């Protein structure tokens, strides 16, 4: 089971996130009152989607034995509140147009993509 623990003290707004043997710091930029000690929460969301997309497409290309040299996944978050949308641009190197189009189809079905599109229930309680 995947898990994470986020902890914040009095520092505005540096938050340490523990994933077991690994961890990172999230923060807000100075324009939002933070110290810019790490990526902001929405940047982490985009990072998760980008990593999942890149890894899944690399696995797919490897399985197909395609000559994918690299792939760049550019992500932008647009809108506010309930009108948010993510723009994702794939830039594969080493593939023909048909293979690139297939990767774009596969990108629509990566695990994090499906989670974001379908939503996931969140159960909150005091510990």
PDB file of C-alpha atoms in Angstrom, residues 45-57 71-78 85-92 100-117:
ATOM      1  CA  UNK A  45       0.467  16.967  -8.423  1.00  0.00           C
ATOM      2  CA  UNK A  46       1.869  17.767 -11.870  1.00  0.00           C
ATOM      3  CA  UNK A  47       5.108  15.973 -10.983  1.00  0.00           C
ATOM      4  CA  UNK A  48       3.149  12.826 -10.090  1.00  0.00           C
ATOM      5  CA  UNK A  49       1.275  12.928 -13.373  1.00  0.00           C
ATOM      6  CA  UNK A  50       4.447  13.641 -15.343  1.00  0.00           C
ATOM      7  CA  UNK A  51       6.441  10.869 -13.686  1.00  0.00           C
ATOM      8  CA  UNK A  52       3.653   8.334 -14.128  1.00  0.00           C
ATOM      9  CA  UNK A  53       3.231   9.325 -17.775  1.00  0.00           C
ATOM     10  CA  UNK A  54       6.952   9.155 -18.561  1.00  0.00           C
ATOM     11  CA  UNK A  55       7.465   5.836 -16.762  1.00  0.00           C
ATOM     12  CA  UNK A  56       4.405   4.198 -18.332  1.00  0.00           C
ATOM     13  CA  UNK A  57       5.350   5.336 -21.833  1.00  0.00           C
ATOM     14  CA  UNK A  71      10.392  11.521 -23.864  1.00  0.00           C
ATOM     15  CA  UNK A  72       9.629  14.881 -22.327  1.00  0.00           C
ATOM     16  CA  UNK A  73       6.265  15.410 -20.653  1.00  0.00           C
ATOM     17  CA  UNK A  74       5.355  19.086 -20.334  1.00  0.00           C
ATOM     18  CA  UNK A  75       2.513  19.908 -17.946  1.00  0.00           C
ATOM     19  CA  UNK A  76       0.608  23.099 -17.187  1.00  0.00           C
ATOM     20  CA  UNK A  77      -2.241  23.660 -14.773  1.00  0.00           C
ATOM     21  CA  UNK A  78      -4.850  26.120 -16.047  1.00  0.00           C
ATOM     22  CA  UNK A  85      -7.595  21.557 -16.286  1.00  0.00           C
ATOM     23  CA  UNK A  86      -4.195  20.099 -17.062  1.00  0.00           C
ATOM     24  CA  UNK A  87      -2.494  20.530 -20.415  1.00  0.00           C
ATOM     25  CA  UNK A  88      -0.043  17.710 -21.192  1.00  0.00           C
ATOM     26  CA  UNK A  89       2.331  17.817 -24.189  1.00  0.00           C
ATOM     27  CA  UNK A  90       4.395  14.750 -25.083  1.00  0.00           C
ATOM     28  CA  UNK A  91       7.693  15.153 -26.942  1.00  0.00           C
ATOM     29  CA  UNK A  92       9.078  11.707 -27.805  1.00  0.00           C
ATOM     30  CA  UNK A 100       4.074   8.890 -31.185  1.00  0.00           C
ATOM     31  CA  UNK A 101       0.309   8.892 -31.719  1.00  0.00           C
ATOM     32  CA  UNK A 102       0.071   5.522 -29.987  1.00  0.00           C
ATOM     33  CA  UNK A 103       1.996   6.884 -26.993  1.00  0.00           C
ATOM     34  CA  UNK A 104      -0.501   9.765 -26.782  1.00  0.00           C
ATOM     35  CA  UNK A 105      -3.322   7.192 -26.622  1.00  0.00           C
ATOM     36  CA  UNK A 106      -1.511   5.224 -23.920  1.00  0.00           C
ATOM     37  CA  UNK A 107      -0.898   8.439 -21.918  1.00  0.00           C
ATOM     38  CA  UNK A 108      -4.658   8.811 -21.528  1.00  0.00           C
ATOM     39  CA  UNK A 109      -4.734   5.523 -19.602  1.00  0.00           C
ATOM     40  CA  UNK A 110      -1.803   5.799 -17.193  1.00  0.00           C
ATOM     41  CA  UNK A 111      -2.691   5.050 -13.558  1.00  0.00           C
ATOM     42  CA  UNK A 112      -2.356   8.629 -12.285  1.00  0.00           C
ATOM     43  CA  UNK A 113      -4.207   9.993 -15.335  1.00  0.00           C
ATOM     44  CA  UNK A 114      -7.136   7.675 -14.645  1.00  0.00           C
ATOM     45  CA  UNK A 115      -7.102   8.540 -10.944  1.00  0.00           C
ATOM     46  CA  UNK A 116      -7.272  12.265 -11.693  1.00  0.00           C
ATOM     47  CA  UNK A 117      -9.955  11.864 -14.353  1.00  0.00           C
TER      48      UNK A 117
END
